[in-house]
Tab-separated table of C-alpha atoms in Angstrom:
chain	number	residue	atom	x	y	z
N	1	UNK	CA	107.979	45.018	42.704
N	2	UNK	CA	109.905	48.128	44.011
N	3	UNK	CA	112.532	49.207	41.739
N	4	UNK	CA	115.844	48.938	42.762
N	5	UNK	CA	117.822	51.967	42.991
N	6	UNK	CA	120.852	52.633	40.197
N	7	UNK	CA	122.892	53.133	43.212
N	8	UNK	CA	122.521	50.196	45.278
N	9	UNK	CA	122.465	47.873	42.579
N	10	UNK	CA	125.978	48.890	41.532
N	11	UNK	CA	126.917	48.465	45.734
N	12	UNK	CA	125.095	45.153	45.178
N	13	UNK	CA	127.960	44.199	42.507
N	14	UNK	CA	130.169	45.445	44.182
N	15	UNK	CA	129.779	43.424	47.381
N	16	UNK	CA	130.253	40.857	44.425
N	17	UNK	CA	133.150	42.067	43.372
N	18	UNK	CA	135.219	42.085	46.858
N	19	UNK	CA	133.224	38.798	47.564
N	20	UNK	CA	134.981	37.210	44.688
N	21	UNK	CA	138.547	38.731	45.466
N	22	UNK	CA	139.701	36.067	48.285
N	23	UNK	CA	139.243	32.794	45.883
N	24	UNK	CA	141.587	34.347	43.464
N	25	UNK	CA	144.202	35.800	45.256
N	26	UNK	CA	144.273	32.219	47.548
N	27	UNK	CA	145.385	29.689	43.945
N	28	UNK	CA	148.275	32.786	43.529
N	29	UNK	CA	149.595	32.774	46.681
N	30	UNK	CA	149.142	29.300	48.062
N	31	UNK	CA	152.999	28.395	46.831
N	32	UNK	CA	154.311	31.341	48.482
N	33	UNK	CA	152.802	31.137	51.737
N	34	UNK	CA	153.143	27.051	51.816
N	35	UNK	CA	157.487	28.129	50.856
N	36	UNK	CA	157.769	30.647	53.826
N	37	UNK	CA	155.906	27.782	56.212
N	38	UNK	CA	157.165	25.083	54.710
N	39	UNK	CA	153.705	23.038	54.574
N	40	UNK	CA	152.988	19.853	52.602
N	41	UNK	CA	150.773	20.416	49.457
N	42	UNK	CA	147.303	18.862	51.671
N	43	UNK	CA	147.367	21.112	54.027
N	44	UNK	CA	145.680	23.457	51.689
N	45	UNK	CA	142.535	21.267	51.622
N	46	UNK	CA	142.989	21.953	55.339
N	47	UNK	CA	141.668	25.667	54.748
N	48	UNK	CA	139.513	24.816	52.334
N	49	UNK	CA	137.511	22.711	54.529
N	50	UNK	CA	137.524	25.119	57.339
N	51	UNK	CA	136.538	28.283	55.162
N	52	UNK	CA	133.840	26.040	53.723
N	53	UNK	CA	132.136	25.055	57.175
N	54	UNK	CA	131.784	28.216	58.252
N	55	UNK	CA	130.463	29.251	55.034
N	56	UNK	CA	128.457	26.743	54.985
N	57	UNK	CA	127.040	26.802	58.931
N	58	UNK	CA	126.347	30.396	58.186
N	59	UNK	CA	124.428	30.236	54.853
N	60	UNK	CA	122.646	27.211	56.041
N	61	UNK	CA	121.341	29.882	58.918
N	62	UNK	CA	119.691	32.418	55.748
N	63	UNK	CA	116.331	32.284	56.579
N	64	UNK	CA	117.020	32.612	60.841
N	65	UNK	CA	119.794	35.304	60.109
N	66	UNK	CA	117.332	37.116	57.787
N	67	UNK	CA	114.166	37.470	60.058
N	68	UNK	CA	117.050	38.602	63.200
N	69	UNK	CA	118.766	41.081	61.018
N	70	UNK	CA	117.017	41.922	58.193
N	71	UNK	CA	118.908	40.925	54.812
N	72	UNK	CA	120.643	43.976	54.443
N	73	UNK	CA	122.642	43.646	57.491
N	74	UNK	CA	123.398	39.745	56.852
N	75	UNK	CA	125.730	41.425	53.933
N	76	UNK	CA	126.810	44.135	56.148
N	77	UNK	CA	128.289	41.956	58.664
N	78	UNK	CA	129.333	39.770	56.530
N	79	UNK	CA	131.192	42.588	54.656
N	80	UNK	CA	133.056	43.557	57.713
N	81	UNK	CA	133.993	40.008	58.256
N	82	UNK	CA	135.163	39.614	55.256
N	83	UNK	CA	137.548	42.966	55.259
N	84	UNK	CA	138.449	41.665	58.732
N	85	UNK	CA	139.733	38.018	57.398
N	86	UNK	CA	141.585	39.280	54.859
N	87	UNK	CA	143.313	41.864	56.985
N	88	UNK	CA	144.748	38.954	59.454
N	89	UNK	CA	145.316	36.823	56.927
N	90	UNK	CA	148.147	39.172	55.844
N	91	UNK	CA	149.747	39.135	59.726
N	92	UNK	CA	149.155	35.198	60.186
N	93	UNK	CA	152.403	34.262	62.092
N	94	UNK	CA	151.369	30.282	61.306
N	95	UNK	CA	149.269	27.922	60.040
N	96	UNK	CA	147.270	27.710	63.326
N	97	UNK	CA	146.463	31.675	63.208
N	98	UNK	CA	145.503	31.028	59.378
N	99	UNK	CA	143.636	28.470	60.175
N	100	UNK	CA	141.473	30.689	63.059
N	101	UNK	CA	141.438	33.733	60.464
N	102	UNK	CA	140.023	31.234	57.571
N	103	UNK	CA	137.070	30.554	60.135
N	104	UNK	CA	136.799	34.454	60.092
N	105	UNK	CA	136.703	34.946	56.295
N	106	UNK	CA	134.512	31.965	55.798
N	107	UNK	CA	131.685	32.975	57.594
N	108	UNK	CA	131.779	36.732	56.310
N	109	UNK	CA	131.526	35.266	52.452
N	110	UNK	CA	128.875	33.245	53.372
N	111	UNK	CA	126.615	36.019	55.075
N	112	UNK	CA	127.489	38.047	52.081
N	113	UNK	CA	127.015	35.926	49.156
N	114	UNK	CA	123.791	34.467	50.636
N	115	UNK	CA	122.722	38.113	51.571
N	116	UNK	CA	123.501	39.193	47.903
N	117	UNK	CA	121.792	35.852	46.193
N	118	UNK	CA	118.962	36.129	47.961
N	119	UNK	CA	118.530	40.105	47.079
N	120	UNK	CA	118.969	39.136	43.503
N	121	UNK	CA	116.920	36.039	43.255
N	122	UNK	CA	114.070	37.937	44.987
N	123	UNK	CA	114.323	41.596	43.407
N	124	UNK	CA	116.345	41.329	40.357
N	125	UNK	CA	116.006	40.032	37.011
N	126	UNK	CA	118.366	36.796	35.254
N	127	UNK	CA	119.945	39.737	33.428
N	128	UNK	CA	121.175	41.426	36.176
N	129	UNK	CA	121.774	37.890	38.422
N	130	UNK	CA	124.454	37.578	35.347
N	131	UNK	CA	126.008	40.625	36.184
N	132	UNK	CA	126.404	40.393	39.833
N	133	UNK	CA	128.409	37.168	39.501
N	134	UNK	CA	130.276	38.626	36.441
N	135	UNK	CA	131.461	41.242	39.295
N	136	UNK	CA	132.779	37.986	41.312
N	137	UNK	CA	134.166	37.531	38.094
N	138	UNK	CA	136.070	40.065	38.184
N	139	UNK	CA	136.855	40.699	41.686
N	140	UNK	CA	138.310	36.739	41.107
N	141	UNK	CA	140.288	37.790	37.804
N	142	UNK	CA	141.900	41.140	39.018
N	143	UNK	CA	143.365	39.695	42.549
N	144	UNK	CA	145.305	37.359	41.183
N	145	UNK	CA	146.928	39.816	38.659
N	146	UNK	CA	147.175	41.974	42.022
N	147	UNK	CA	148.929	39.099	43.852
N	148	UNK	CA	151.561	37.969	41.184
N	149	UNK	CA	152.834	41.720	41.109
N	150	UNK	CA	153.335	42.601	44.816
N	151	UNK	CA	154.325	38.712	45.373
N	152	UNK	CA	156.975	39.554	42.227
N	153	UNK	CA	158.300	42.741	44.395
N	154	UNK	CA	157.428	42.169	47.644
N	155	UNK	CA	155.470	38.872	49.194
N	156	UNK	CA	152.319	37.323	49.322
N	157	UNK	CA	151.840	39.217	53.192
N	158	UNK	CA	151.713	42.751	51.115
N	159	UNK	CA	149.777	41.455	48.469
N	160	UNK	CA	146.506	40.548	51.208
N	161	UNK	CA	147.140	43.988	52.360
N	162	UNK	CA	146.542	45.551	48.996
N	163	UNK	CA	143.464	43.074	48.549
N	164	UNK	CA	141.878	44.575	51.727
N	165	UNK	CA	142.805	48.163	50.697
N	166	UNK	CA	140.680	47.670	47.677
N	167	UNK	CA	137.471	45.538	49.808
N	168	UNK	CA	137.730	48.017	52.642
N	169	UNK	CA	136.332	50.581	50.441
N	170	UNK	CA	133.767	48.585	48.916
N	171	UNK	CA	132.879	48.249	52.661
N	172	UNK	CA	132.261	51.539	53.785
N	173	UNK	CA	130.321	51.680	50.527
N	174	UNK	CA	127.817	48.884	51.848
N	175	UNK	CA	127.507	49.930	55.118
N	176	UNK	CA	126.825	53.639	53.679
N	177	UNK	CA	123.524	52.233	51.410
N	178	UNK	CA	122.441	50.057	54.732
N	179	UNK	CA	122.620	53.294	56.802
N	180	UNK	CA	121.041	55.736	54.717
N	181	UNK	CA	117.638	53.050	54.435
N	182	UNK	CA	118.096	51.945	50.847
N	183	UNK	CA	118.076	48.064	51.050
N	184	UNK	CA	114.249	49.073	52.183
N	185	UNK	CA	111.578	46.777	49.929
N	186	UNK	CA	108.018	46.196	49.978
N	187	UNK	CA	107.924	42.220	51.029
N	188	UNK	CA	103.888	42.271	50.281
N	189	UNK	CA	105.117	43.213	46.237
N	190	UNK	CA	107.622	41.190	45.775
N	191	UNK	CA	105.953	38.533	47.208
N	192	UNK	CA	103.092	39.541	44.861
N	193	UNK	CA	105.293	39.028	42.065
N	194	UNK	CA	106.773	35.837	42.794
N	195	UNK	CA	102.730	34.251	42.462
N	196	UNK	CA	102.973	35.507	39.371
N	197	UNK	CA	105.989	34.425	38.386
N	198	UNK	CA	105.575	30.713	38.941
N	199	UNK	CA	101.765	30.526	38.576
N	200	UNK	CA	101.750	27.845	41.005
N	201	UNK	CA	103.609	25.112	38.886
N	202	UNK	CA	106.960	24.023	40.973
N	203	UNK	CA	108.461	20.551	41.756
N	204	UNK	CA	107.102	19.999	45.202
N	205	UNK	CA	108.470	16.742	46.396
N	206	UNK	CA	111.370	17.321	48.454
N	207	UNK	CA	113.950	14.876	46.573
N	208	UNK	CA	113.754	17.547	43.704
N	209	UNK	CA	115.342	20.075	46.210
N	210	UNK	CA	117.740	17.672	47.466
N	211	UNK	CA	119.149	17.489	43.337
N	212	UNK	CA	119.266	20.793	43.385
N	213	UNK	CA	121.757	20.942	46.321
N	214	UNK	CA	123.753	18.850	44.991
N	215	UNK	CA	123.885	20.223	41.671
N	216	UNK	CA	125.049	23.511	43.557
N	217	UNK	CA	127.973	21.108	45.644
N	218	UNK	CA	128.980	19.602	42.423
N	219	UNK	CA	129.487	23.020	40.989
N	220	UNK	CA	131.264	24.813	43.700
N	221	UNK	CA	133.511	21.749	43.393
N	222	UNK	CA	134.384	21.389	40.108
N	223	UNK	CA	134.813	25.623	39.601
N	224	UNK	CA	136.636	26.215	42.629
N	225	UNK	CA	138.777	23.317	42.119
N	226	UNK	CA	140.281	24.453	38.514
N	227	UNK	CA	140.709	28.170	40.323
N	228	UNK	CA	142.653	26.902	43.335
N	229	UNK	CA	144.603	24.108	42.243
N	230	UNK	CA	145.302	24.879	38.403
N	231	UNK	CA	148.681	26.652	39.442
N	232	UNK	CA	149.570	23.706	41.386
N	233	UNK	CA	149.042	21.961	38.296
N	234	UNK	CA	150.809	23.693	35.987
N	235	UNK	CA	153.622	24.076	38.323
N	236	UNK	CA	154.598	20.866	39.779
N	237	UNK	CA	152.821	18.330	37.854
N	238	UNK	CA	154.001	20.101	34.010
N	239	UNK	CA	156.422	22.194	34.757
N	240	UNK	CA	155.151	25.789	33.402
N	241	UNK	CA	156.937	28.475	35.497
N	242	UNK	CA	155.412	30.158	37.903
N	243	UNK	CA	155.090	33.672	35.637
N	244	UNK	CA	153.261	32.155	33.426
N	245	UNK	CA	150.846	29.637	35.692
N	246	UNK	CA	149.896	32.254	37.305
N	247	UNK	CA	147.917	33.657	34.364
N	248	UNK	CA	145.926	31.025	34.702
N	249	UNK	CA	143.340	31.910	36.884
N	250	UNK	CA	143.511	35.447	35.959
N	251	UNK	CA	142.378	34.359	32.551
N	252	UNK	CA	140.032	31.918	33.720
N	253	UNK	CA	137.690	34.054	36.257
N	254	UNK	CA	138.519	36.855	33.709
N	255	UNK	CA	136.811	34.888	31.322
N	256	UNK	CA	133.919	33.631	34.009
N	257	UNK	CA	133.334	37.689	34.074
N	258	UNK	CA	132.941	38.286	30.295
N	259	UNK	CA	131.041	35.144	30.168
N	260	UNK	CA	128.218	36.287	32.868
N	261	UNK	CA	128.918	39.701	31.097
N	262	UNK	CA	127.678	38.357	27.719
N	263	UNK	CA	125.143	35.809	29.266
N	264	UNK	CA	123.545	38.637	30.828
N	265	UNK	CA	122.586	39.905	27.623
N	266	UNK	CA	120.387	37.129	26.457
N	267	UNK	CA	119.429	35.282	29.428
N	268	UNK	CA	115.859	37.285	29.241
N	269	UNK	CA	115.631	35.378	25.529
N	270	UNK	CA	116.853	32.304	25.863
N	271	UNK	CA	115.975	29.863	28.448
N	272	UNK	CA	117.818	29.175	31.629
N	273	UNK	CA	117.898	25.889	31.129
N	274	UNK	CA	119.459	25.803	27.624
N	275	UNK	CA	121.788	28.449	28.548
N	276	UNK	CA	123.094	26.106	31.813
N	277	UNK	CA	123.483	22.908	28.812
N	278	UNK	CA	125.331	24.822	27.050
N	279	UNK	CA	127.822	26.140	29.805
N	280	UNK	CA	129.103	22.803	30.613
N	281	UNK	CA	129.318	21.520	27.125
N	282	UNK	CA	131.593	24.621	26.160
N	283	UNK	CA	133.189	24.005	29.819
N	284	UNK	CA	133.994	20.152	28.624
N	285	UNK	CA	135.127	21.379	25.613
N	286	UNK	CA	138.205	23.469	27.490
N	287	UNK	CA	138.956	20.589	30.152
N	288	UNK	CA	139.524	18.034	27.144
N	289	UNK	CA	142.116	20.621	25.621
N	290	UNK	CA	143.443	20.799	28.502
N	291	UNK	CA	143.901	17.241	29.230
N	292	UNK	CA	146.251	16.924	26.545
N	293	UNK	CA	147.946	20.611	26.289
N	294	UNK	CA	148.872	23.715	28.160
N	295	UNK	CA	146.980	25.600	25.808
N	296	UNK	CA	145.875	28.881	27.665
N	297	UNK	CA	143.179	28.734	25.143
N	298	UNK	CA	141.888	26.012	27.341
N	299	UNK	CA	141.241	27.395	30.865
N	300	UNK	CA	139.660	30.312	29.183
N	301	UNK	CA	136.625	28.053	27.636
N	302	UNK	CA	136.108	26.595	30.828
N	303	UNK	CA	135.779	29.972	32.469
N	304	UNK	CA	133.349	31.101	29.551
N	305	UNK	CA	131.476	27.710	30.054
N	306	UNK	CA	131.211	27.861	33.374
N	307	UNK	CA	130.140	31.410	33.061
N	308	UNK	CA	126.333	31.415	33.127
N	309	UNK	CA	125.931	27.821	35.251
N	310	UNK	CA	125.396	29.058	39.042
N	311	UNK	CA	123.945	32.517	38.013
N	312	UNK	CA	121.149	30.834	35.927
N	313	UNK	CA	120.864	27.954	38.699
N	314	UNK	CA	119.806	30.506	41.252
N	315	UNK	CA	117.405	32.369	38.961
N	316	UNK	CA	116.125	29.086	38.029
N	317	UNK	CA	114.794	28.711	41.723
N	318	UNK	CA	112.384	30.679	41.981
N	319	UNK	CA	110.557	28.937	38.518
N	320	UNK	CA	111.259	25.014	39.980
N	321	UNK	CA	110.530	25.568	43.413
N	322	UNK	CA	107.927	27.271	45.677
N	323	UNK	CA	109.189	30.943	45.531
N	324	UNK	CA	107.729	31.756	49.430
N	325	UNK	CA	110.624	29.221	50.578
N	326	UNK	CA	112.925	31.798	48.140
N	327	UNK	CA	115.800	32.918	51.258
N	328	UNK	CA	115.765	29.730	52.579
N	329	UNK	CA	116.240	27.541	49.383
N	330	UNK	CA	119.175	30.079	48.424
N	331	UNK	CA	120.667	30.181	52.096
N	332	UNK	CA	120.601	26.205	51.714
N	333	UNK	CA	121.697	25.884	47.599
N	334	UNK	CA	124.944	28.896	49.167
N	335	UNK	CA	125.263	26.144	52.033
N	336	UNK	CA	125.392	23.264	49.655
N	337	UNK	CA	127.920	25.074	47.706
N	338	UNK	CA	130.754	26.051	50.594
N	339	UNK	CA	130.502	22.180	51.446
N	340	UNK	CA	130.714	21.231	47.950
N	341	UNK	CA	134.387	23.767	47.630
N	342	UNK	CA	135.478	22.163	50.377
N	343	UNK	CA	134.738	18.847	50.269
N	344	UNK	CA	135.869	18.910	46.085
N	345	UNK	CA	139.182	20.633	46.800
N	346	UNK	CA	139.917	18.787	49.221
N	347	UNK	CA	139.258	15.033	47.411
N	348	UNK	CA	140.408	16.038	43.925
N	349	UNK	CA	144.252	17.593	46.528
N	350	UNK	CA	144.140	13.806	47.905
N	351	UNK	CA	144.049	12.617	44.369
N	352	UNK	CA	147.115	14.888	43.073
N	353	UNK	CA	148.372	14.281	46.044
N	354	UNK	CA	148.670	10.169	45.963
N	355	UNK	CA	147.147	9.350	42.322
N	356	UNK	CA	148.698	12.373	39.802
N	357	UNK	CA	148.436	15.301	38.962
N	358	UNK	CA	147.253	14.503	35.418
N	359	UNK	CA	143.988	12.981	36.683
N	360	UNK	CA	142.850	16.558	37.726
N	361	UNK	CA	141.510	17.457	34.278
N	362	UNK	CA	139.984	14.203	33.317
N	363	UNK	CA	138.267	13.961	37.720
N	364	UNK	CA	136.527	17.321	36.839
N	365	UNK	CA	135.092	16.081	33.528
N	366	UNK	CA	133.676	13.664	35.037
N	367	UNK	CA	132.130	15.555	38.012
N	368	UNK	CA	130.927	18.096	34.886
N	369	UNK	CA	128.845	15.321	33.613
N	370	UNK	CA	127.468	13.956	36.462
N	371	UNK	CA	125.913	17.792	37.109
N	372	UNK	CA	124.641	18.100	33.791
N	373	UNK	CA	122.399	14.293	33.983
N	374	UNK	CA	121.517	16.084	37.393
N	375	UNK	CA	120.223	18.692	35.735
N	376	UNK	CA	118.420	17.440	33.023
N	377	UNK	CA	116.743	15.063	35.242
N	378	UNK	CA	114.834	17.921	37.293
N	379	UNK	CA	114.556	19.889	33.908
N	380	UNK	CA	112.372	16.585	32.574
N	381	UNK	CA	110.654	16.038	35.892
N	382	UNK	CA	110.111	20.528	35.641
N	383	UNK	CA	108.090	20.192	31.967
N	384	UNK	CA	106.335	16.745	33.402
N	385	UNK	CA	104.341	19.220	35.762
């Protein structure tokens, strides 16, 4: 396989990095801009939903989009999208406009992080897949610091602006590496190496590709759930001021970044599969702290547990499944993830919404389980063949 370049890995991360930036900076500044509008709590799920269908349409699309653009443009355009979403999100004079902007952003994430998973899963090592979600790490864990200051001394409007600042750079930085030819690969040797990689042994019945996607929708569900609506949480269902919920998903991405930071390390060692098992047992772990406390303590063993999950789930594609099908299995696993966001965000803000708010740790444990049987089913069915 052609190596990658030092260079375009790090743009690679980076793309990563301004990919994760929007989730983060959203939980922050939800109150803020739902104050100024004066919109119920549910019409958050609103924008969830419509980010997530575009990001979903779109990285359902992978394989078309790549054979019409080539993959590094599908993160190219998506890049601009993405600087352009967050720039109008800033100006939004109502919920309508942030609705149509929302549409914007959505589809720009979902070019971008099916462009970058499907660059990683094909050319990169589970080392390195690590790292490039420990960058949406901490793209995730630094805007939300970013928003709580400029919300503290100015407003959530200035605080997108200094969000796209930071992406528009990482931007030019993309579309520099697509320009000067160095997203080029050999397809024949890396198709070469996926044979070897998988030998030929893969679940081939479709049903086994089908657990997979949901896996990937239970996840997205569950992990953008605890960094949207925590604050919420905190807020209006316990009280904690908003100084110090807004910590909360600073230290919780933060801790999703050192996680895939320190997973990285011995992902090449230990299996995938063990390393996912033990993610969402540390990940329960947290959520049942949290369930009875307010214990900071707790949010950050979630993000450590949830740390290695999706990274290692995409790596483990290519070894469960036929590896030829590689951009299209990741365009549809991306796909299966924007639906699960939005469909997850917007159930468990129906349940706050008329149940409690103290059934949103406890809901999550639950959907944590039900992805770990998930997986150990195709894991059993994986060492059958």
């Amino acid at each position: 396989m052609k190596k990658t370049s030092g260079f375009l890995l790090l743009t690679v991360y980076a793309s990563f990095f301004a990919l994760g930036m929007p989730d983060g900076a959203f939980g922050v500044a939800w109150p803020s801009i739902r104050y100024e509008m004066g919109l119920p709590l549910e019409r958050a799920a609103m924008m969830i939903t419509t980010h997530s269908v575009f990001y979903s349409l779109v990285s359902s699309q992978m394989g078309r989009l790549v054979k019409a653009l080539k993959l590094e443009w599908v993160n190219g355009i998506g890049m601009i999208l993405l600087i352009l979403g967050i720039l109008l999100f800033s100006f939004a004079p109502g919920f309508a406009a942030l609705i149509a902007v929302t549409a914007v952003l959505g589809a720009g994430m979902g070019m971008v992080d099916s462009g970058a998973n499907a660059f990683a899963s094909g050319r990169l090592s589970a080392r390195h897949m690590n790292w490039m979600h420990c960058f949406w790490g901490m793209g995730g864990s630094v805007s939300p610091i970013i928003m709580r200051q400029v919300i503290i001394h100015y407003d959530w409007r200035m605080g997108y602006l200094a969000v796209f600042a930071i992406q528009a750079v990482i931007a030019a930085i993309v579309l520099f590496t697509i320009l000067r030819g160095m997203w080029a690969e050999s397809q024949e040797t890396q198709a070469a190496a996926q044979e070897v990689t998988t030998n030929g042994k893969f679940l081939a019945p479709k049903r086994f590709q089908i657990i997979q996607w949901l896996i990937f929708f239970l996840y997205t569900g569950f992990e953008y759930s605890v960094t949207f609506w925590t604050v919420s949480v905190m807020m209006e269902g316990r009280g904690v001021s908003f100084e110090d919920a807004g910590l909360f998903p600073a230290v919780y991405l933060g801790m999703l970044m050192a996680g895939r930071f320190i997973f990285g390390y011995v992902t090449e060692k230990i299996p995938g599969s063990v390393i996912i098992r033990l993610g969402l047992v540390i990940s329960v772990a947290g959520l049942t702290m949290l369930v009875f406390t307010n214990n900071i303590a707790g949010i950050a063993l979630v993000g450590f547990g949830f740390a290695p999950v999706f990274p290692c789930l995409m790596t483990e594609t290519k070894k469960r499944f036929d590896p030829h099908q590689l951009s299209k299995l990741v365009g549809m696993q991306i796909a299966a993830a924007g639906a699960g966001a939005a469909i997850g965000a917007f159930a468990i803000g129906r349940i706050l919404e008329t149940v409690s708010m103290d059934a949103f740790f406890p809901v999550i444990i639950v959907l944590v389980g039900i992805a770990f049987l998930m997986n150990e089913y195709i894991e059993i069915s994986l060492r059958r063949v």
